Amino acid sequence: AQKITQTQPGMFVQEKEAVTLDCTYDTSDPSYGLFWYKQPSSGEMIFLIYQGSYDQQNATEGRYSLNFQKARKSANLVISASQLGDSAMYFCAMRELNYGGSQGNLIFGKGTKLSVKP
Amino acid sequence: GAGVSQSPRYKVAKRGQDVALRCDPISGHVSLFWYQQALGQGPEFLTYFQNEAQLDKSGLPSDRFFAERPEGSVSTLKIQRTQQEDSAVYLCASSLFSRRETQYFGPGTRLLVL
């Protein structure tokens, strides 16, 4: 079974509007971390935001926020006030901190391609 | 400060050739990771170093893949007798101490095996 599922292969958003990128995860490890990375066409994976499984509040970093719903095992990324430079691939990733079956390594989803329209 | 750097950025190899991919992690970062990213997929873990010790190589797809980090800083991923299925982007990442921390990625090396 896939541990990280990103169901949206591609998304379009109008400049200055907000957009939500979906991510669901599967783990039996009670302690885990969730990450979002941005990958522009240049190829580099840029760290955006982190949420720990025991964090009481949803993580925020500037225009990025993570809508963490633990019971539903979802960790959606919300980008507010989209900019043209936000056009890129976005990857959700998980690390099981008690290692589970993944030895503590980062597990990535297949990504969502976001296109921001002017 | 400088981020993670990788070289070469692009590599074309004929099937059967050996290739070597280099990674310079962020200065002072103890942990270093290699990932393979096939076209249209997310990165997949290959191997993990803490300083010069290779603590996890469970993701290496075959014994043709070999990684080293002899002095605990620069790392080299070597692929022997390349096959077409090795064509992918190879990403290197580093973190300050352990793999429990945020990993910072380099720009990757795009390998094409003809």
XYZ file of N, CA and C in Angstrom:
696
model
N 0.854 -1.199 0.000
C 0.000 0.000 0.000
C 0.882 1.239 0.000
N 0.420 2.264 -0.715
C 1.192 3.496 -0.764
C 1.144 4.169 0.583
N 2.279 4.690 0.998
C 2.326 5.379 2.281
C 1.958 6.845 2.136
N 2.262 7.431 0.988
C 1.910 8.826 0.727
C 1.121 8.882 -0.569
N -0.050 9.471 -0.533
C -0.899 9.574 -1.715
C -1.191 11.025 -2.025
N -0.844 11.428 -3.231
C -1.199 12.757 -3.729
C -2.086 12.516 -4.945
N -3.351 12.824 -4.815
C -4.333 12.420 -5.822
C -4.454 13.399 -6.978
N -3.832 14.547 -6.870
C -3.958 15.573 -7.909
C -2.687 15.609 -8.749
N -2.676 15.031 -9.931
C -1.459 15.092 -10.752
C -1.130 16.526 -11.147
N -2.194 17.333 -11.400
C -1.975 18.707 -11.799
C -3.061 19.607 -11.263
N -2.666 20.845 -10.979
C -3.616 21.836 -10.477
C -3.331 23.168 -11.142
N -4.407 23.932 -11.386
C -4.262 25.294 -11.881
C -4.834 26.248 -10.834
N -4.199 27.398 -10.701
C -4.723 28.418 -9.797
C -4.456 29.792 -10.414
N -5.381 30.694 -10.191
C -5.206 32.060 -10.670
C -4.251 32.788 -9.727
N -3.401 33.599 -10.308
C -2.491 34.416 -9.502
C -3.265 35.165 -8.427
N -2.702 35.216 -7.234
C -3.231 35.922 -6.061
C -4.312 35.133 -5.328
N -4.750 34.014 -5.878
C -5.734 33.206 -5.179
C -5.025 32.151 -4.323
N -5.770 31.545 -3.412
C -5.236 30.471 -2.579
C -5.487 29.121 -3.251
N -4.641 28.146 -2.927
C -4.781 26.800 -3.497
C -4.424 25.774 -2.431
N -5.122 24.641 -2.475
C -4.853 23.547 -1.533
C -4.389 22.325 -2.304
N -3.253 21.791 -1.907
C -2.716 20.571 -2.499
C -2.906 19.436 -1.499
N -3.520 18.351 -1.969
C -3.913 17.270 -1.068
C -2.791 16.261 -0.832
N -2.776 15.721 0.381
C -1.837 14.661 0.726
C -2.467 13.805 1.815
N -2.547 12.511 1.582
C -2.936 11.584 2.645
C -1.795 10.606 2.865
N -1.730 10.088 4.080
C -0.605 9.217 4.423
C -1.109 8.001 5.185
N -0.274 7.010 5.257
C -0.640 5.762 5.909
C 0.539 5.309 6.766
N 0.310 5.221 8.061
C 1.345 4.727 8.958
C 0.708 4.210 10.231
N 1.341 3.236 10.845
C 0.915 2.760 12.160
C 1.871 3.259 13.240
N 2.890 3.982 12.832
C 3.851 4.549 13.776
C 3.197 5.751 14.459
N 3.158 5.814 15.791
C 2.514 6.957 16.448
C 3.321 8.247 16.342
N 4.592 8.117 16.005
C 5.469 9.276 15.944
C 6.017 9.428 14.534
N 5.643 10.505 13.883
C 6.078 10.692 12.500
C 6.124 12.175 12.174
N 6.775 12.495 11.082
C 6.859 13.869 10.616
C 6.393 13.948 9.175
N 5.779 15.050 8.846
C 5.266 15.275 7.494
C 5.928 16.517 6.908
N 6.305 16.441 5.658
C 7.049 17.499 4.993
C 6.399 17.829 3.655
N 6.560 19.076 3.245
C 6.266 19.462 1.883
C 7.521 20.076 1.265
N 7.785 19.635 0.024
C 8.899 20.166 -0.743
C 8.377 20.681 -2.069
N 9.051 21.723 -2.579
C 8.745 22.301 -3.891
C 9.904 21.962 -4.825
N 9.569 21.513 -6.032
C 10.610 21.205 -7.011
C 10.344 21.987 -8.297
N 11.024 23.118 -8.483
C 10.870 23.849 -9.740
C 11.540 23.078 -10.882
N 11.419 23.613 -12.077
C 11.968 22.917 -13.244
C 13.481 22.765 -13.162
N 14.129 23.565 -12.343
C 15.585 23.442 -12.178
C 15.975 22.143 -11.476
N 15.038 21.509 -10.795
C 15.286 20.196 -10.222
C 15.533 20.147 -8.737
N 15.916 21.253 -8.126
C 16.221 21.231 -6.695
C 14.957 21.063 -5.869
N 15.028 20.253 -4.828
C 13.906 20.087 -3.902
C 14.061 21.123 -2.797
N 13.085 22.012 -2.684
C 13.146 23.104 -1.715
C 12.200 22.802 -0.566
N 12.737 22.745 0.652
C 11.925 22.469 1.835
C 10.983 23.642 2.101
N 9.700 23.340 2.329
C 8.707 24.376 2.574
C 8.232 24.403 4.015
N 7.809 23.225 4.524
C 7.112 23.232 5.805
C 7.142 21.840 6.418
N 7.088 21.800 7.762
C 7.152 20.539 8.498
C 6.059 20.510 9.567
N 5.475 19.314 9.741
C 4.479 19.104 10.797
C 4.817 17.817 11.535
N 4.973 17.886 12.846
C 5.187 16.691 13.640
C 3.863 16.103 14.086
N 3.818 14.790 14.263
C 2.551 14.129 14.572
C 1.994 14.545 15.931
N 2.854 15.032 16.809
C 2.389 15.438 18.134
C 2.194 16.939 18.263
N 2.452 17.660 17.163
C 2.279 19.112 17.218
C 0.800 19.436 17.373
N 0.513 20.329 18.302
C -0.886 20.662 18.582
C -1.463 21.617 17.560
N -0.609 22.463 16.995
C -1.095 23.465 16.052
C -0.614 23.146 14.648
N -1.386 23.581 13.679
C -0.974 23.433 12.287
C 0.236 24.321 12.005
N 1.170 23.778 11.232
C 2.376 24.530 10.917
C 2.078 25.628 9.899
N 2.774 26.747 10.040
C 2.686 27.828 9.063
C 4.093 28.365 8.818
N 4.336 28.740 7.543
C 5.602 29.366 7.155
C 5.293 30.367 6.058
N 5.138 31.620 6.448
C 4.835 32.642 5.457
C 3.517 32.356 4.756
N 3.561 32.220 3.422
C 2.335 31.964 2.665
C 1.924 30.498 2.679
N 2.724 29.652 3.310
C 2.431 28.216 3.342
C 1.847 27.834 4.705
N 0.812 27.041 4.677
C 0.297 26.460 5.902
C -0.069 25.013 5.627
N -0.010 24.222 6.683
C -0.292 22.801 6.548
C -1.574 22.509 7.311
N -2.565 22.024 6.621
C -3.842 21.672 7.231
C -3.758 20.212 7.656
N -3.396 20.009 8.929
C -3.115 18.672 9.464
C -4.369 18.136 10.150
N -4.904 17.052 9.591
C -6.065 16.395 10.196
C -5.647 14.967 10.520
N -5.233 14.771 11.765
C -4.593 13.517 12.165
C -5.531 12.330 12.035
N -6.774 12.499 12.447
C -7.720 11.378 12.414
C -7.980 10.932 10.977
N -7.944 11.856 10.063
C -8.175 11.534 8.653
C -6.876 11.206 7.927
N -5.755 11.331 8.637
C -4.430 11.086 8.061
C -4.240 11.910 6.786
N -4.518 13.203 6.948
C -4.279 14.080 5.817
C -3.406 15.263 6.234
N -2.638 15.759 5.303
C -1.688 16.848 5.566
C -1.644 17.726 4.324
N -2.699 18.465 4.110
C -2.810 19.268 2.896
C -2.010 20.555 3.011
N -1.393 20.949 1.919
C -0.630 22.198 1.865
C -1.528 23.298 1.312
N -1.583 24.410 1.997
C -2.334 25.562 1.532
C -1.346 26.669 1.183
N -1.428 27.152 -0.028
C -0.598 28.284 -0.457
C -1.535 29.469 -0.638
N -1.285 30.526 0.102
C -2.136 31.704 -0.020
C -1.514 32.689 -1.016
N -2.354 33.509 -1.621
C -1.887 34.573 -2.522
C -0.848 34.051 -3.508
N -1.260 33.101 -4.352
C -0.339 32.440 -5.286
C 0.401 33.454 -6.153
N 1.655 33.102 -6.438
C 2.494 33.928 -7.296
C 2.962 33.085 -8.487
N 3.335 33.762 -9.561
C 3.776 33.037 -10.754
C 4.950 32.116 -10.426
N 5.791 32.537 -9.516
C 6.950 31.737 -9.125
C 6.605 30.490 -8.324
N 5.345 30.342 -7.961
C 4.914 29.126 -7.249
C 4.697 27.958 -8.207
N 4.707 28.214 -9.489
C 4.529 27.126 -10.470
C 5.688 26.146 -10.347
N 5.361 24.904 -10.024
C 6.382 23.879 -9.750
C 5.685 22.572 -9.415
N 6.508 21.528 -9.203
C 6.003 20.274 -8.636
C 6.077 20.389 -7.117
N 5.073 19.855 -6.444
C 5.043 19.862 -4.993
C 4.928 18.434 -4.491
N 5.827 18.086 -3.581
C 5.872 16.731 -3.040
C 5.586 16.733 -1.547
N 4.726 15.822 -1.155
C 4.471 15.539 0.251
C 5.355 14.358 0.644
N 5.904 14.386 1.850
C 6.785 13.298 2.299
C 6.545 13.034 3.780
N 6.864 11.815 4.180
C 6.684 11.406 5.573
C 7.926 10.693 6.068
N 8.198 10.873 7.353
C 9.235 10.081 7.999
C 8.648 9.495 9.266
N 8.743 8.178 9.401
C 8.260 7.479 10.593
C 9.381 7.491 11.625
N 9.189 8.187 12.721
C 10.283 8.433 13.652
C 10.624 7.234 14.520
N 9.685 6.310 14.676
C 10.023 5.049 15.338
C 10.401 4.012 14.295
N 10.577 4.512 13.079
C 11.082 3.773 11.935
C 10.024 2.920 11.250
N 9.063 2.393 11.949
C 8.037 1.588 11.284
C 8.698 0.585 10.363
N 8.276 0.567 9.121
C 8.919 -0.333 8.177
C 9.878 0.393 7.273
N 10.032 1.685 7.478
C 10.786 2.482 6.510
C 12.163 2.881 7.023
N 12.545 2.371 8.190
C 13.874 2.654 8.730
C 14.125 4.150 8.944
N 13.055 4.917 9.073
C 13.236 6.339 9.334
C 13.565 7.153 8.096
N 13.471 6.553 6.925
C 13.799 7.293 5.702
C 12.598 8.083 5.206
N 12.856 9.141 4.459
C 11.792 9.941 3.868
C 11.094 9.156 2.768
N 9.762 9.169 2.819
C 8.948 8.520 1.793
C 8.159 9.619 1.105
N 8.274 9.685 -0.215
C 7.644 10.752 -0.983
C 6.413 10.252 -1.722
N 5.465 11.165 -1.938
C 4.376 10.914 -2.859
C 4.825 11.167 -4.288
N 3.887 11.041 -5.224
C 4.235 11.194 -6.640
C 4.210 12.643 -7.100
N 3.701 13.517 -6.258
C 3.760 14.936 -6.563
C 2.523 15.479 -7.243
N 2.375 16.792 -7.139
C 1.319 17.544 -7.822
C 1.982 18.685 -8.565
N 1.658 18.821 -9.844
C 2.203 19.925 -10.634
C 1.257 21.109 -10.539
N 1.734 22.188 -9.943
C 0.932 23.404 -9.793
C 1.314 24.403 -10.872
N 0.295 24.919 -11.545
C 0.523 25.966 -12.540
C -0.268 27.199 -12.115
N 0.420 28.319 -11.998
C -0.216 29.571 -11.607
C -0.448 30.406 -12.856
N -1.688 30.787 -13.083
C -2.047 31.544 -14.288
C -2.075 33.045 -13.984
N -1.501 33.849 -14.892
C -1.521 35.313 -14.652
C -2.905 35.904 -14.883
N 24.834 30.974 3.504
C 25.869 29.997 3.216
C 25.495 29.155 2.021
N 26.446 28.413 1.503
C 26.229 27.598 0.324
C 25.334 26.426 0.679
N 24.521 26.048 -0.294
C 23.661 24.889 -0.125
C 24.365 23.632 -0.577
N 23.587 22.599 -0.809
C 24.122 21.335 -1.307
C 24.411 21.504 -2.799
N 25.589 21.088 -3.220
C 25.904 21.159 -4.643
C 26.184 19.762 -5.184
N 25.868 19.592 -6.461
C 26.077 18.295 -7.106
C 26.712 18.510 -8.472
N 27.538 17.562 -8.857
C 28.136 17.626 -10.199
C 28.343 16.220 -10.731
N 28.264 16.034 -12.060
C 27.794 17.054 -13.005
C 26.283 17.251 -12.890
N 25.770 18.286 -13.500
C 24.325 18.478 -13.489
C 23.652 17.541 -14.481
N 24.346 17.244 -15.561
C 23.813 16.350 -16.591
C 24.906 15.374 -16.986
N 24.478 14.129 -17.222
C 25.447 13.105 -17.634
C 24.759 12.178 -18.624
N 25.380 12.017 -19.778
C 24.913 11.047 -20.753
C 25.940 9.927 -20.806
N 25.482 8.706 -20.653
C 26.384 7.560 -20.657
C 25.869 6.509 -21.628
N 26.794 5.804 -22.210
C 26.412 4.660 -23.039
C 26.198 3.465 -22.122
N 25.263 2.641 -22.483
C 24.985 1.446 -21.689
C 26.279 0.650 -21.489
N 26.521 0.297 -20.246
C 27.729 -0.448 -19.911
C 28.851 0.392 -19.335
N 28.744 1.708 -19.486
C 29.761 2.598 -18.925
C 29.579 2.734 -17.427
N 30.672 3.074 -16.743
C 30.609 3.406 -15.325
C 30.475 4.924 -15.195
N 29.703 5.376 -14.204
C 29.571 6.810 -13.948
C 29.801 7.092 -12.469
N 30.220 8.324 -12.184
C 30.432 8.766 -10.800
C 29.773 10.119 -10.615
N 28.941 10.211 -9.623
C 28.194 11.430 -9.343
C 28.661 11.968 -7.998
N 28.888 13.280 -7.958
C 29.482 13.883 -6.761
C 28.467 14.746 -6.010
N 28.580 14.744 -4.699
C 27.724 15.578 -3.842
C 28.577 16.282 -2.800
N 28.415 17.608 -2.721
C 29.022 18.417 -1.662
C 27.905 18.871 -0.728
N 27.828 18.332 0.478
C 26.738 18.715 1.381
C 26.977 20.102 1.972
N 25.989 20.592 2.677
C 26.146 21.850 3.409
C 27.259 21.665 4.446
N 28.130 22.654 4.528
C 29.271 22.556 5.429
C 28.817 22.278 6.861
N 29.412 21.261 7.463
C 29.086 20.931 8.847
C 27.958 19.938 9.001
N 27.280 19.619 7.916
C 26.190 18.642 8.016
C 26.759 17.240 8.160
N 26.259 16.548 9.151
C 26.768 15.217 9.475
C 26.132 14.149 8.590
N 24.840 14.301 8.338
C 24.108 13.267 7.598
C 23.996 13.608 6.126
N 24.117 12.574 5.307
C 24.030 12.750 3.853
C 23.223 11.606 3.279
N 22.372 11.942 2.302
C 21.443 10.980 1.716
C 21.536 11.047 0.187
N 21.319 9.905 -0.441
C 21.155 9.856 -1.893
C 19.758 9.323 -2.214
N 19.136 9.942 -3.217
C 17.815 9.532 -3.690
C 17.870 9.373 -5.211
N 16.983 8.529 -5.710
C 16.802 8.366 -7.155
C 15.387 8.809 -7.497
N 15.267 9.672 -8.496
C 13.941 10.151 -8.902
C 13.723 9.824 -10.371
N 12.872 8.835 -10.625
C 12.506 8.486 -11.986
C 11.528 9.530 -12.524
N 11.419 9.593 -13.843
C 10.566 10.586 -14.485
C 9.120 10.450 -14.010
N 8.552 11.552 -13.538
C 7.161 11.559 -13.126
C 6.901 10.940 -11.763
N 7.954 10.666 -11.015
C 7.816 10.039 -9.698
C 8.435 10.912 -8.613
N 8.124 10.572 -7.376
C 8.816 11.220 -6.268
C 10.152 10.551 -6.034
N 11.043 11.221 -5.322
C 12.349 10.620 -5.018
C 12.210 9.353 -4.185
N 13.116 8.424 -4.408
C 13.163 7.192 -3.607
C 14.548 7.065 -2.973
N 14.531 6.711 -1.714
C 15.752 6.620 -0.913
C 16.696 5.556 -1.464
N 17.982 5.909 -1.522
C 19.013 4.939 -1.905
C 19.888 4.553 -0.712
N 20.516 5.574 -0.092
C 21.482 5.268 0.948
C 21.706 6.473 1.850
N 22.244 6.199 3.058
C 22.389 7.221 4.098
C 23.741 7.076 4.780
N 24.413 8.221 4.958
C 25.688 8.269 5.671
C 25.550 9.150 6.907
N 26.220 8.730 7.958
C 26.442 9.617 9.089
C 27.957 9.754 9.205
N 28.443 10.968 8.962
C 29.874 11.176 8.770
C 30.358 10.232 7.673
N 31.388 9.458 7.926
C 31.895 8.584 6.859
C 31.247 7.202 6.874
N 30.416 6.946 7.859
C 29.813 5.613 8.001
C 28.525 5.504 7.186
N 28.469 4.492 6.357
C 27.254 4.224 5.583
C 26.333 3.376 6.448
N 25.337 4.000 7.052
C 24.488 3.323 8.024
C 23.304 2.598 7.398
N 22.941 2.983 6.192
C 21.776 2.366 5.568
C 21.983 2.380 4.060
N 21.996 1.210 3.463
C 22.074 1.133 1.999
C 20.951 0.259 1.465
N 19.870 0.242 2.213
C 18.766 -0.643 1.869
C 18.076 -0.283 0.568
N 18.224 0.959 0.110
C 17.548 1.389 -1.109
C 18.351 1.203 -2.383
N 19.591 0.824 -2.285
C 20.397 0.638 -3.489
C 19.799 -0.503 -4.312
N 19.487 -0.263 -5.587
C 18.721 -1.248 -6.363
C 19.501 -2.484 -6.771
N 20.815 -2.378 -6.855
C 21.609 -3.552 -7.222
C 23.037 -3.346 -6.768
N 23.827 -4.397 -6.892
C 25.233 -4.285 -6.485
C 26.057 -3.492 -7.493
N 25.422 -2.976 -8.536
C 26.135 -2.079 -9.445
C 26.224 -0.665 -8.853
N 25.429 -0.413 -7.830
C 25.398 0.906 -7.198
C 26.269 0.867 -5.943
N 27.139 1.870 -5.845
C 28.069 1.930 -4.729
C 28.233 3.388 -4.324
N 28.205 3.675 -3.035
C 28.379 5.053 -2.563
C 29.450 5.089 -1.494
N 30.146 6.205 -1.432
C 31.168 6.370 -0.414
C 31.241 7.818 0.029
N 31.791 7.990 1.235
C 31.973 9.328 1.821
C 33.201 9.227 2.729
N 34.350 9.062 2.144
C 35.543 8.642 2.895
C 35.999 9.592 3.996
N 35.779 10.887 3.830
C 36.239 11.835 4.842
C 35.084 12.508 5.563
N 33.902 11.996 5.357
C 32.753 12.526 6.082
C 32.207 13.826 5.540
N 32.644 14.216 4.337
C 32.057 15.433 3.738
C 31.543 15.101 2.346
N 32.360 15.253 1.327
C 31.950 14.956 -0.049
C 31.601 13.470 -0.193
N 30.573 13.214 -0.995
C 30.177 11.831 -1.262
C 30.139 11.593 -2.765
N 30.395 10.353 -3.143
C 30.319 9.952 -4.544
C 29.405 8.745 -4.663
N 28.490 8.821 -5.597
C 27.642 7.687 -5.952
C 28.165 7.139 -7.275
N 28.529 5.888 -7.275
C 29.071 5.271 -8.476
C 28.104 4.212 -8.989
N 27.885 4.225 -10.273
C 27.056 3.210 -10.909
C 27.923 2.506 -11.938
N 28.053 1.215 -11.763
C 28.877 0.430 -12.690
C 27.998 -0.199 -13.761
N 28.569 -0.341 -14.937
C 27.880 -1.041 -16.053
C 26.441 -0.509 -16.173
N 26.311 0.771 -16.435
C 24.987 1.414 -16.437
C 24.028 0.719 -17.394
N 22.765 0.711 -16.983
C 21.675 0.164 -17.768
C 20.681 1.286 -18.064
N 19.831 1.081 -19.062
C 18.872 2.123 -19.415
C 17.939 2.451 -18.254
N 17.621 1.455 -17.459
C 16.713 1.712 -16.330
C 17.349 2.566 -15.233
N 18.653 2.817 -15.343
C 19.318 3.694 -14.375
C 19.075 5.169 -14.697
N 18.505 5.459 -15.870
C 18.233 6.839 -16.248
C 17.259 7.453 -15.250
N 17.677 8.540 -14.629
C 16.886 9.175 -13.582
C 17.630 10.430 -13.129
N 16.995 11.166 -12.238
C 17.680 12.251 -11.544
C 18.153 11.713 -10.203
N 19.410 11.926 -9.896
C 19.987 11.478 -8.623
C 20.157 12.710 -7.737
N 19.440 12.685 -6.628
C 19.414 13.809 -5.695
C 20.224 13.472 -4.453
N 20.958 14.454 -3.997
C 21.691 14.339 -2.751
C 21.069 15.308 -1.754
N 21.020 14.925 -0.496
C 20.492 15.794 0.551
C 21.370 15.671 1.784
N 21.354 16.705 2.621
C 22.089 16.619 3.878
C 21.245 17.197 5.007
N 21.535 16.736 6.200
C 20.900 17.299 7.393
C 21.967 17.484 8.452
N 21.682 18.349 9.422
C 22.713 18.789 10.351
C 23.284 17.647 11.164
N 22.399 16.844 11.752
C 22.885 15.737 12.562
C 22.295 14.420 12.079
N 21.068 14.153 12.477
C 20.531 12.821 12.206
C 19.480 12.880 11.116
N 18.989 11.713 10.736
C 17.942 11.682 9.711
C 16.577 11.993 10.301
N 16.546 12.364 11.575
C 15.289 12.840 12.144
C 15.059 14.309 11.826
N 16.028 14.945 11.221
C 15.934 16.381 10.969
C 15.624 16.676 9.507
N 15.273 17.915 9.245
C 14.942 18.338 7.895
C 16.133 18.147 6.966
N 15.861 17.595 5.814
C 16.890 17.379 4.805
C 16.838 18.494 3.764
N 18.006 18.953 3.364
C 18.130 19.995 2.356
C 18.786 19.387 1.122
N 18.136 19.608 -0.008
C 18.511 18.919 -1.230
C 19.378 19.765 -2.154
N 20.177 19.078 -2.948
C 20.904 19.705 -4.030
C 20.069 19.719 -5.301
N 20.634 20.256 -6.389
C 19.880 20.383 -7.642
C 19.757 19.083 -8.424
N 20.513 18.073 -8.038
C 20.410 16.779 -8.702
C 21.336 16.644 -9.903
N 21.594 15.398 -10.252
C 22.293 15.059 -11.494
C 21.325 14.264 -12.354
N 21.103 14.765 -13.561
C 20.204 14.068 -14.489
C 21.036 13.123 -15.324
N 20.819 11.813 -15.131
C 21.576 10.782 -15.846
C 20.716 10.173 -16.944
N 21.265 10.146 -18.132
C 20.585 9.511 -19.260
C 21.512 8.425 -19.797
N 21.017 7.210 -19.791
C 21.793 6.076 -20.302
C 21.218 5.653 -21.643
N 22.069 5.717 -22.675
C 21.599 5.399 -24.035
C 21.914 3.960 -24.416
